[in-house]
Amino acid sequence: TTDEQALLKTDQSKSPQDCSRDGRLLLFTTLDPKTGSDLWVMPLAGGAKPLPVIQTGADEFQGQFSPDGHWIAYVSNESGVNEVYVRAFNSSLAGGSASVGGSFLVSRGGGSAPRWRRDGKELFFVAPDDRLMAVAVDAGSAFRAAAPTPLFQTPSGTIVGDVTADGQRFLMVQSGVAPFTVVVNWLRK
């Protein structure tokens, strides 16, 4: 092991969102007075500088790398409500560019907290009525998504942590509920 080192100075204006599965990239949000909340990526080795991934006049946040690192699911209010979108991502950062092409709308009528199944064939999110939704996706060279289908109702205020590799179990935290229970080995099948 080596001594710890600061990778990104965080404050109210920066918040880590996800780390790529290969551990090379950190996805984070940053607040800009002109563009609002934006998604940026920072290589974790080699001293490379952070690059914007999605920086528009709308807010973009809750970013999550796809398992293969070629797509980013995120939430944006570009339509006037928070919706889940997916955008292609240049994981090699060749030419100093991180974003590729336009966005694909995944949710219909609102959504938040996108999470990928480990094989990248399904995306989950929480609808405005607190239902957990599932969307079958084909995230090959082109992105295609089926219509969202409801899985189950979550308690109001639930925070989605993660999903098991097979997409059958979910780690969630319900705020304001005591006692707090920690479940270990929840990924074990």
Coordinates of N, CA and C in Angstrom, one line a residue:
T1 N 0.8 -1.2 0.0 CA 0.0 0.0 0.0 C 0.9 1.2 0.0
T2 N 0.3 2.3 -0.4 CA 1.0 3.6 -0.4 C 0.2 4.6 0.5
D3 N 0.8 5.7 0.7 CA 0.1 6.7 1.5 C -1.1 7.3 0.7
E4 N -2.1 7.6 1.4 CA -3.3 8.2 0.7 C -2.9 9.5 0.1
Q5 N -3.6 9.9 -1.0 CA -3.4 11.1 -1.6 C -4.8 11.7 -2.1
A6 N -4.9 13.0 -2.0 CA -6.1 13.6 -2.4 C -6.3 13.6 -3.9
L7 N -7.4 13.1 -4.4 CA -7.6 13.0 -5.9 C -8.4 14.2 -6.4
L8 N -9.4 14.6 -5.6 CA -10.3 15.7 -6.0 C -10.7 16.4 -4.7
K9 N -10.5 17.7 -4.7 CA -10.9 18.5 -3.5 C -12.4 18.7 -3.7
T10 N -13.2 18.2 -2.7 CA -14.7 18.3 -2.8 C -15.1 19.3 -1.8
D11 N -16.2 20.0 -2.2 CA -16.9 20.9 -1.3 C -18.3 21.0 -1.8
Q12 N -19.1 22.0 -1.5 CA -20.4 22.1 -2.0 C -20.6 22.1 -3.5
S13 N -19.5 22.4 -4.2 CA -19.6 22.5 -5.7 C -19.2 21.2 -6.4
K14 N -18.6 20.3 -5.7 CA -18.2 19.0 -6.3 C -18.6 17.8 -5.5
S15 N -19.1 16.8 -6.2 CA -19.6 15.6 -5.5 C -19.3 14.4 -6.3
P16 N -18.5 13.4 -5.8 CA -18.2 12.2 -6.6 C -19.5 11.4 -6.8
Q17 N -19.6 10.8 -8.0 CA -20.8 10.0 -8.3 C -20.6 8.5 -8.6
D18 N -19.5 8.2 -9.3 CA -19.2 6.8 -9.6 C -17.7 6.7 -10.0
C19 N -17.2 5.5 -9.9 CA -15.9 5.1 -10.3 C -16.1 4.0 -11.4
S20 N -15.3 4.1 -12.5 CA -15.4 3.1 -13.5 C -15.0 1.8 -13.0
R21 N -15.6 0.7 -13.5 CA -15.3 -0.7 -13.0 C -13.8 -1.0 -13.0
D22 N -13.1 -0.5 -14.0 CA -11.6 -0.7 -14.0 C -10.8 0.2 -13.1
G23 N -11.5 1.1 -12.4 CA -10.8 1.9 -11.4 C -10.0 3.1 -12.0
R24 N -10.1 3.3 -13.3 CA -9.3 4.3 -14.0 C -9.9 5.7 -13.9
L25 N -11.3 5.8 -13.8 CA -11.9 7.1 -14.0 C -12.9 7.4 -12.8
L26 N -13.0 8.6 -12.4 CA -13.9 9.1 -11.4 C -14.9 10.0 -12.1
L27 N -16.2 9.8 -11.9 CA -17.2 10.6 -12.5 C -17.7 11.5 -11.3
F28 N -17.8 12.8 -11.5 CA -18.3 13.6 -10.5 C -19.2 14.8 -11.0
T29 N -20.0 15.4 -10.1 CA -20.7 16.5 -10.5 C -20.0 17.8 -10.0
T30 N -20.2 18.8 -10.7 CA -19.7 20.1 -10.3 C -20.7 21.2 -10.5
L31 N -20.8 22.2 -9.7 CA -21.7 23.3 -9.9 C -21.0 24.4 -10.5
D32 N -21.6 24.9 -11.6 CA -21.1 26.1 -12.3 C -22.1 27.2 -12.3
P33 N -21.8 28.4 -12.0 CA -22.8 29.5 -11.9 C -23.5 29.7 -13.3
K34 N -22.8 29.4 -14.4 CA -23.5 29.6 -15.7 C -24.2 28.4 -16.2
T35 N -23.8 27.2 -15.9 CA -24.4 26.0 -16.5 C -25.1 25.1 -15.5
G36 N -25.0 25.4 -14.2 CA -25.6 24.6 -13.2 C -24.8 23.4 -12.8
S37 N -25.5 22.3 -12.6 CA -24.8 21.0 -12.2 C -24.4 20.3 -13.5
D38 N -23.1 19.9 -13.6 CA -22.6 19.3 -14.8 C -21.8 18.0 -14.4
L39 N -21.7 17.1 -15.3 CA -20.9 15.9 -15.1 C -19.5 16.0 -15.7
W40 N -18.5 15.7 -14.9 CA -17.1 15.7 -15.3 C -16.5 14.3 -15.0
V41 N -15.4 14.1 -15.7 CA -14.7 12.8 -15.4 C -13.2 13.2 -15.1
M42 N -12.6 12.4 -14.2 CA -11.2 12.7 -13.9 C -10.4 11.3 -14.0
P43 N -9.4 11.2 -14.8 CA -8.5 10.0 -14.7 C -7.9 10.0 -13.4
L44 N -7.8 8.8 -12.8 CA -7.2 8.6 -11.5 C -5.7 8.3 -11.5
A45 N -5.1 8.3 -12.6 CA -3.7 8.1 -12.7 C -3.1 9.0 -13.8
G46 N -1.8 9.2 -13.7 CA -1.1 10.0 -14.7 C -1.2 11.5 -14.6
G47 N -1.9 12.0 -13.6 CA -1.9 13.5 -13.5 C -2.8 14.2 -14.5
A48 N -3.6 13.5 -15.3 CA -4.5 14.1 -16.3 C -5.5 15.0 -15.6
K49 N -5.9 16.0 -16.3 CA -6.9 17.0 -15.7 C -8.3 16.5 -16.0
P50 N -9.2 16.9 -15.1 CA -10.6 16.6 -15.3 C -11.2 17.2 -16.6
L51 N -12.1 16.5 -17.2 CA -12.8 16.9 -18.5 C -14.3 16.9 -18.3
P52 N -15.0 17.9 -18.9 CA -16.4 17.8 -18.9 C -17.0 16.7 -19.7
V53 N -18.0 16.0 -19.2 CA -18.7 14.9 -19.9 C -20.0 15.5 -20.5
I54 N -20.8 16.1 -19.6 CA -22.0 16.7 -20.0 C -22.1 18.1 -19.3
Q55 N -22.1 19.1 -20.1 CA -22.1 20.5 -19.6 C -23.1 21.3 -20.5
T56 N -24.3 21.5 -20.0 CA -25.3 22.2 -20.8 C -25.9 23.3 -19.9
G57 N -26.9 23.9 -20.3 CA -27.7 24.9 -19.5 C -28.6 24.2 -18.5
A58 N -28.8 22.9 -18.7 CA -29.7 22.1 -17.8 C -28.8 21.5 -16.7
D59 N -29.4 21.0 -15.6 CA -28.6 20.3 -14.6 C -28.5 18.8 -15.0
E60 N -27.2 18.3 -14.8 CA -27.0 16.9 -15.1 C -26.3 16.4 -13.8
F61 N -26.8 15.2 -13.3 CA -26.3 14.7 -12.0 C -26.6 13.2 -11.9
Q62 N -26.2 12.6 -10.8 CA -26.4 11.2 -10.5 C -25.9 10.3 -11.6
G63 N -24.7 10.6 -12.1 CA -24.1 9.8 -13.2 C -23.6 8.5 -12.8
Q64 N -23.8 7.5 -13.7 CA -23.3 6.1 -13.4 C -22.7 5.5 -14.7
F65 N -21.5 5.0 -14.6 CA -20.9 4.4 -15.7 C -21.6 3.0 -16.0
S66 N -21.7 2.7 -17.3 CA -22.2 1.3 -17.6 C -21.0 0.4 -17.3
P67 N -21.4 -0.9 -17.1 CA -20.3 -1.9 -16.8 C -19.1 -1.9 -17.7
D68 N -19.4 -1.7 -19.0 CA -18.3 -1.7 -20.0 C -17.6 -0.4 -20.1
G69 N -18.1 0.6 -19.4 CA -17.5 2.0 -19.5 C -17.8 2.8 -20.7
H70 N -18.6 2.3 -21.6 CA -18.9 3.0 -22.9 C -20.1 3.9 -22.8
W71 N -20.9 3.9 -21.7 CA -22.1 4.7 -21.6 C -22.2 5.3 -20.2
I72 N -22.9 6.4 -20.1 CA -23.2 7.0 -18.8 C -24.7 7.2 -18.7
A73 N -25.3 6.6 -17.6 CA -26.7 6.9 -17.3 C -26.6 8.1 -16.3
Y74 N -27.6 9.0 -16.5 CA -27.6 10.2 -15.6 C -29.0 10.8 -15.6
V75 N -29.1 11.7 -14.7 CA -30.4 12.5 -14.6 C -30.2 13.9 -15.0
S76 N -31.2 14.4 -15.8 CA -31.1 15.8 -16.3 C -32.5 16.4 -16.2
N77 N -32.6 17.7 -16.0 CA -33.9 18.4 -16.0 C -34.0 19.2 -17.3
E78 N -33.4 18.7 -18.4 CA -33.4 19.5 -19.7 C -34.9 19.6 -20.2
S79 N -35.7 18.6 -19.9 CA -37.1 18.6 -20.4 C -38.0 19.4 -19.4
G80 N -37.5 19.9 -18.3 CA -38.3 20.6 -17.4 C -38.6 19.8 -16.1
V81 N -38.4 18.4 -16.2 CA -38.5 17.5 -15.1 C -37.3 16.6 -15.1
N82 N -37.0 16.1 -13.9 CA -35.8 15.1 -13.9 C -36.2 13.9 -14.6
E83 N -35.4 13.5 -15.6 CA -35.5 12.3 -16.4 C -34.2 11.6 -16.4
V84 N -34.2 10.3 -16.7 CA -33.0 9.5 -16.8 C -32.6 9.4 -18.3
Y85 N -31.4 9.7 -18.6 CA -30.8 9.7 -19.9 C -29.6 8.8 -19.9
V86 N -29.2 8.4 -21.1 CA -28.0 7.6 -21.4 C -27.2 8.3 -22.5
R87 N -25.9 8.5 -22.3 CA -25.1 9.1 -23.4 C -23.8 8.2 -23.6
A88 N -23.4 8.1 -24.8 CA -22.1 7.4 -25.1 C -21.0 8.1 -24.4
F89 N -20.0 7.4 -24.0 CA -18.8 7.9 -23.3 C -17.5 7.4 -24.0
N90 N -16.6 8.3 -24.2 CA -15.3 8.0 -24.7 C -14.4 7.7 -23.6
S91 N -14.3 6.4 -23.2 CA -13.6 6.0 -22.0 C -12.1 6.1 -22.2
S92 N -11.6 6.2 -23.5 CA -10.2 6.4 -23.7 C -9.7 7.8 -23.5
L93 N -10.7 8.7 -23.5 CA -10.5 10.2 -23.5 C -9.5 10.7 -24.5
A94 N -9.5 9.9 -25.7 CA -8.6 10.3 -26.8 C -9.0 11.7 -27.3
G95 N -8.0 12.5 -27.5 CA -8.2 13.9 -28.0 C -8.8 14.8 -27.0
G96 N -8.8 14.4 -25.7 CA -9.3 15.3 -24.7 C -10.8 15.4 -24.6
S97 N -11.5 14.4 -25.3 CA -12.9 14.4 -25.3 C -13.5 13.3 -24.5
A98 N -14.6 13.5 -23.8 CA -15.2 12.5 -22.9 C -16.6 12.1 -23.4
S99 N -17.3 13.1 -24.1 CA -18.6 12.8 -24.5 C -18.7 12.5 -26.0
V100 N -19.6 11.6 -26.3 CA -19.8 11.2 -27.7 C -21.3 11.3 -28.1
G101 N -21.6 12.1 -29.0 CA -23.0 12.1 -29.5 C -24.0 12.7 -28.6
G102 N -25.3 12.4 -28.9 CA -26.4 12.9 -28.1 C -26.9 12.0 -27.0
S103 N -27.9 12.4 -26.3 CA -28.5 11.7 -25.2 C -29.7 10.9 -25.7
F104 N -29.9 9.8 -25.0 CA -31.1 8.9 -25.2 C -32.0 9.0 -23.9
L105 N -33.3 9.3 -24.1 CA -34.2 9.4 -23.0 C -34.6 7.9 -22.6
V106 N -34.5 7.6 -21.3 CA -34.8 6.2 -20.8 C -36.1 6.3 -20.1
S107 N -36.2 7.2 -19.1 CA -37.5 7.3 -18.3 C -38.6 8.0 -19.1
R108 N -39.8 7.8 -18.7 CA -40.9 8.5 -19.3 C -41.8 9.1 -18.2
G109 N -41.7 10.4 -18.1 CA -42.5 11.0 -17.0 C -41.7 11.2 -15.7
G110 N -40.4 11.2 -15.8 CA -39.6 11.4 -14.6 C -38.8 10.2 -14.2
G111 N -37.7 10.5 -13.5 CA -36.9 9.4 -13.0 C -35.6 9.9 -12.3
S112 N -35.1 9.1 -11.4 CA -33.9 9.4 -10.7 C -33.1 8.1 -10.3
A113 N -31.9 8.3 -9.8 CA -31.1 7.2 -9.3 C -30.9 6.0 -10.2
P114 N -30.4 6.3 -11.4 CA -30.1 5.2 -12.4 C -29.0 4.3 -11.9
R115 N -29.2 3.0 -12.1 CA -28.2 1.9 -11.7 C -28.2 0.9 -12.8
W116 N -27.1 0.4 -13.2 CA -26.9 -0.6 -14.2 C -26.8 -2.0 -13.6
R117 N -27.4 -3.0 -14.3 CA -27.2 -4.4 -13.9 C -25.8 -4.7 -14.4
R118 N -25.1 -5.6 -13.7 CA -23.6 -5.8 -14.0 C -23.3 -6.2 -15.4
D119 N -24.3 -6.9 -16.1 CA -24.0 -7.3 -17.5 C -24.4 -6.2 -18.5
G120 N -24.9 -5.0 -18.0 CA -25.2 -3.9 -18.9 C -26.5 -4.1 -19.7
K121 N -27.3 -5.1 -19.4 CA -28.5 -5.4 -20.2 C -29.7 -4.9 -19.6
E122 N -29.6 -4.2 -18.4 CA -30.8 -3.7 -17.8 C -30.4 -2.4 -17.0
L123 N -31.2 -1.4 -17.0 CA -31.0 -0.2 -16.3 C -32.2 0.0 -15.3
F124 N -32.0 0.3 -14.1 CA -33.0 0.5 -13.1 C -33.0 2.0 -12.7
F125 N -34.2 2.5 -12.3 CA -34.3 3.9 -11.8 C -35.6 4.0 -11.0
V126 N -35.7 5.1 -10.2 CA -36.9 5.3 -9.4 C -37.7 6.3 -10.1
A127 N -39.0 6.0 -10.3 CA -40.0 6.9 -10.9 C -40.4 7.9 -9.8
P128 N -41.1 9.0 -10.3 CA -41.5 10.0 -9.3 C -42.5 9.5 -8.2
D129 N -43.2 8.4 -8.5 CA -44.1 7.9 -7.5 C -43.4 6.8 -6.6
D130 N -42.1 6.8 -6.7 CA -41.3 5.9 -5.8 C -41.3 4.4 -6.2
R131 N -41.8 4.1 -7.5 CA -41.7 2.8 -8.0 C -40.3 2.6 -8.6
L132 N -39.7 1.4 -8.3 CA -38.5 1.0 -8.9 C -38.8 0.5 -10.3
M133 N -38.2 1.0 -11.3 CA -38.5 0.7 -12.7 C -37.3 -0.1 -13.3
A134 N -37.6 -1.0 -14.2 CA -36.5 -1.7 -15.0 C -36.7 -1.4 -16.5
V135 N -35.6 -1.3 -17.1 CA -35.6 -1.0 -18.6 C -34.6 -2.0 -19.2
A136 N -35.0 -2.8 -20.1 CA -34.1 -3.7 -20.8 C -33.4 -2.8 -21.9
V137 N -32.0 -2.9 -21.9 CA -31.3 -2.1 -22.8 C -30.3 -2.9 -23.7
D138 N -30.0 -2.4 -24.8 CA -29.0 -3.0 -25.7 C -28.0 -1.9 -25.8
A139 N -26.9 -2.0 -25.1 CA -25.9 -0.9 -25.1 C -24.6 -1.3 -25.9
G140 N -24.8 -1.8 -27.1 CA -23.7 -2.2 -27.9 C -23.1 -1.0 -28.6
S141 N -22.9 -1.1 -29.9 CA -22.4 0.1 -30.6 C -23.4 1.2 -30.8
A142 N -24.7 0.8 -30.7 CA -25.8 1.8 -30.7 C -26.7 1.5 -29.5
F143 N -27.3 2.5 -28.9 CA -28.1 2.3 -27.7 C -29.5 2.2 -28.0
R144 N -30.2 1.1 -27.5 CA -31.6 0.9 -27.6 C -32.2 0.6 -26.2
A145 N -33.3 1.1 -25.9 CA -34.0 0.8 -24.6 C -35.4 0.5 -24.8
A146 N -35.9 -0.5 -24.1 CA -37.3 -0.9 -24.1 C -38.1 0.1 -23.2
A147 N -39.4 -0.1 -23.2 CA -40.2 0.8 -22.3 C -40.0 0.4 -20.9
P148 N -39.9 1.3 -20.0 CA -39.7 1.0 -18.6 C -40.9 0.2 -18.0
T149 N -40.6 -0.8 -17.1 CA -41.6 -1.6 -16.5 C -41.4 -1.5 -15.0
P150 N -42.5 -1.4 -14.2 CA -42.4 -1.3 -12.7 C -42.0 -2.6 -12.1
L151 N -41.2 -2.6 -11.1 CA -40.8 -3.8 -10.4 C -41.5 -3.8 -9.0
F152 N -41.4 -2.8 -8.2 CA -42.0 -2.7 -7.0 C -42.0 -1.3 -6.4
Q153 N -42.9 -1.1 -5.4 CA -43.0 0.2 -4.8 C -41.9 0.3 -3.7
T154 N -41.2 1.4 -3.7 CA -40.2 1.6 -2.6 C -40.8 2.6 -1.6
P155 N -40.4 2.5 -0.3 CA -40.8 3.5 0.6 C -40.4 4.9 0.3
S156 N -41.2 5.9 0.5 CA -40.8 7.3 0.2 C -39.5 7.6 0.9
G157 N -38.6 8.3 0.2 CA -37.3 8.7 0.8 C -36.2 7.7 0.7
T158 N -36.5 6.6 0.0 CA -35.5 5.5 -0.1 C -34.4 5.9 -1.0
I159 N -33.1 5.6 -0.6 CA -32.0 5.9 -1.4 C -31.5 4.6 -2.0
V160 N -31.4 4.5 -3.4 CA -30.9 3.3 -4.0 C -29.4 3.3 -4.0
G161 N -28.9 2.2 -3.4 CA -27.4 2.1 -3.3 C -26.9 1.3 -4.5
D162 N -27.3 0.1 -4.7 CA -26.7 -0.7 -5.8 C -27.7 -1.9 -6.1
V163 N -27.3 -2.6 -7.1 CA -28.1 -3.8 -7.5 C -27.1 -4.9 -7.7
T164 N -27.6 -6.1 -7.4 CA -26.8 -7.3 -7.5 C -26.5 -7.6 -9.0
A165 N -25.5 -8.4 -9.3 CA -25.1 -8.7 -10.6 C -26.2 -9.2 -11.5
D166 N -27.1 -10.1 -10.9 CA -28.2 -10.7 -11.7 C -29.4 -9.8 -11.7
G167 N -29.4 -8.6 -11.1 CA -30.5 -7.7 -11.1 C -31.7 -8.2 -10.3
Q168 N -31.5 -9.1 -9.4 CA -32.6 -9.6 -8.6 C -32.8 -9.0 -7.2
R169 N -31.7 -8.4 -6.7 CA -31.8 -7.8 -5.3 C -31.2 -6.4 -5.4
F170 N -31.7 -5.6 -4.4 CA -31.3 -4.2 -4.4 C -30.8 -3.8 -3.0
L171 N -29.8 -3.0 -2.9 CA -29.4 -2.4 -1.7 C -30.0 -1.0 -1.6
M172 N -30.8 -0.8 -0.6 CA -31.5 0.5 -0.5 C -31.4 1.0 1.0
V173 N -31.4 2.3 1.2 CA -31.4 2.9 2.5 C -32.6 3.7 2.6
Q174 N -33.4 3.5 3.7 CA -34.5 4.3 3.9 C -34.2 5.3 5.0
S175 N -34.3 6.6 4.6 CA -33.9 7.6 5.6 C -34.8 7.8 6.7
G176 N -34.3 8.1 7.9 CA -35.1 8.4 9.1 C -35.7 7.1 9.7
V177 N -35.2 5.9 9.4 CA -35.7 4.7 10.0 C -34.7 4.2 10.9
A178 N -35.1 3.9 12.2 CA -34.2 3.3 13.1 C -34.7 1.9 13.6
P179 N -34.0 1.0 13.9 CA -32.5 0.9 13.9 C -32.0 0.7 12.4
F180 N -30.8 1.0 12.2 CA -30.1 0.8 10.9 C -29.6 -0.6 10.9
T181 N -29.9 -1.4 9.9 CA -29.5 -2.8 9.8 C -28.5 -2.9 8.6
V182 N -27.4 -3.5 8.9 CA -26.4 -3.8 7.8 C -26.5 -5.2 7.4
V183 N -26.7 -5.5 6.1 CA -26.7 -6.9 5.6 C -25.4 -7.1 4.9
V184 N -24.7 -8.2 5.4 CA -23.4 -8.5 4.8 C -23.6 -9.7 3.8
N185 N -22.6 -9.8 2.9 CA -22.7 -10.8 1.8 C -23.9 -10.8 1.0
W186 N -24.5 -9.6 0.8 CA -25.7 -9.5 0.0 C -25.5 -9.7 -1.4
L187 N -24.3 -9.7 -1.9 CA -24.0 -10.0 -3.3 C -23.9 -11.5 -3.6
R188 N -23.7 -12.2 -2.5 CA -23.5 -13.7 -2.6 C -24.8 -14.3 -3.1
K189 N -24.8 -15.1 -4.1 CA -26.0 -15.7 -4.7 C -26.4 -17.0 -4.0

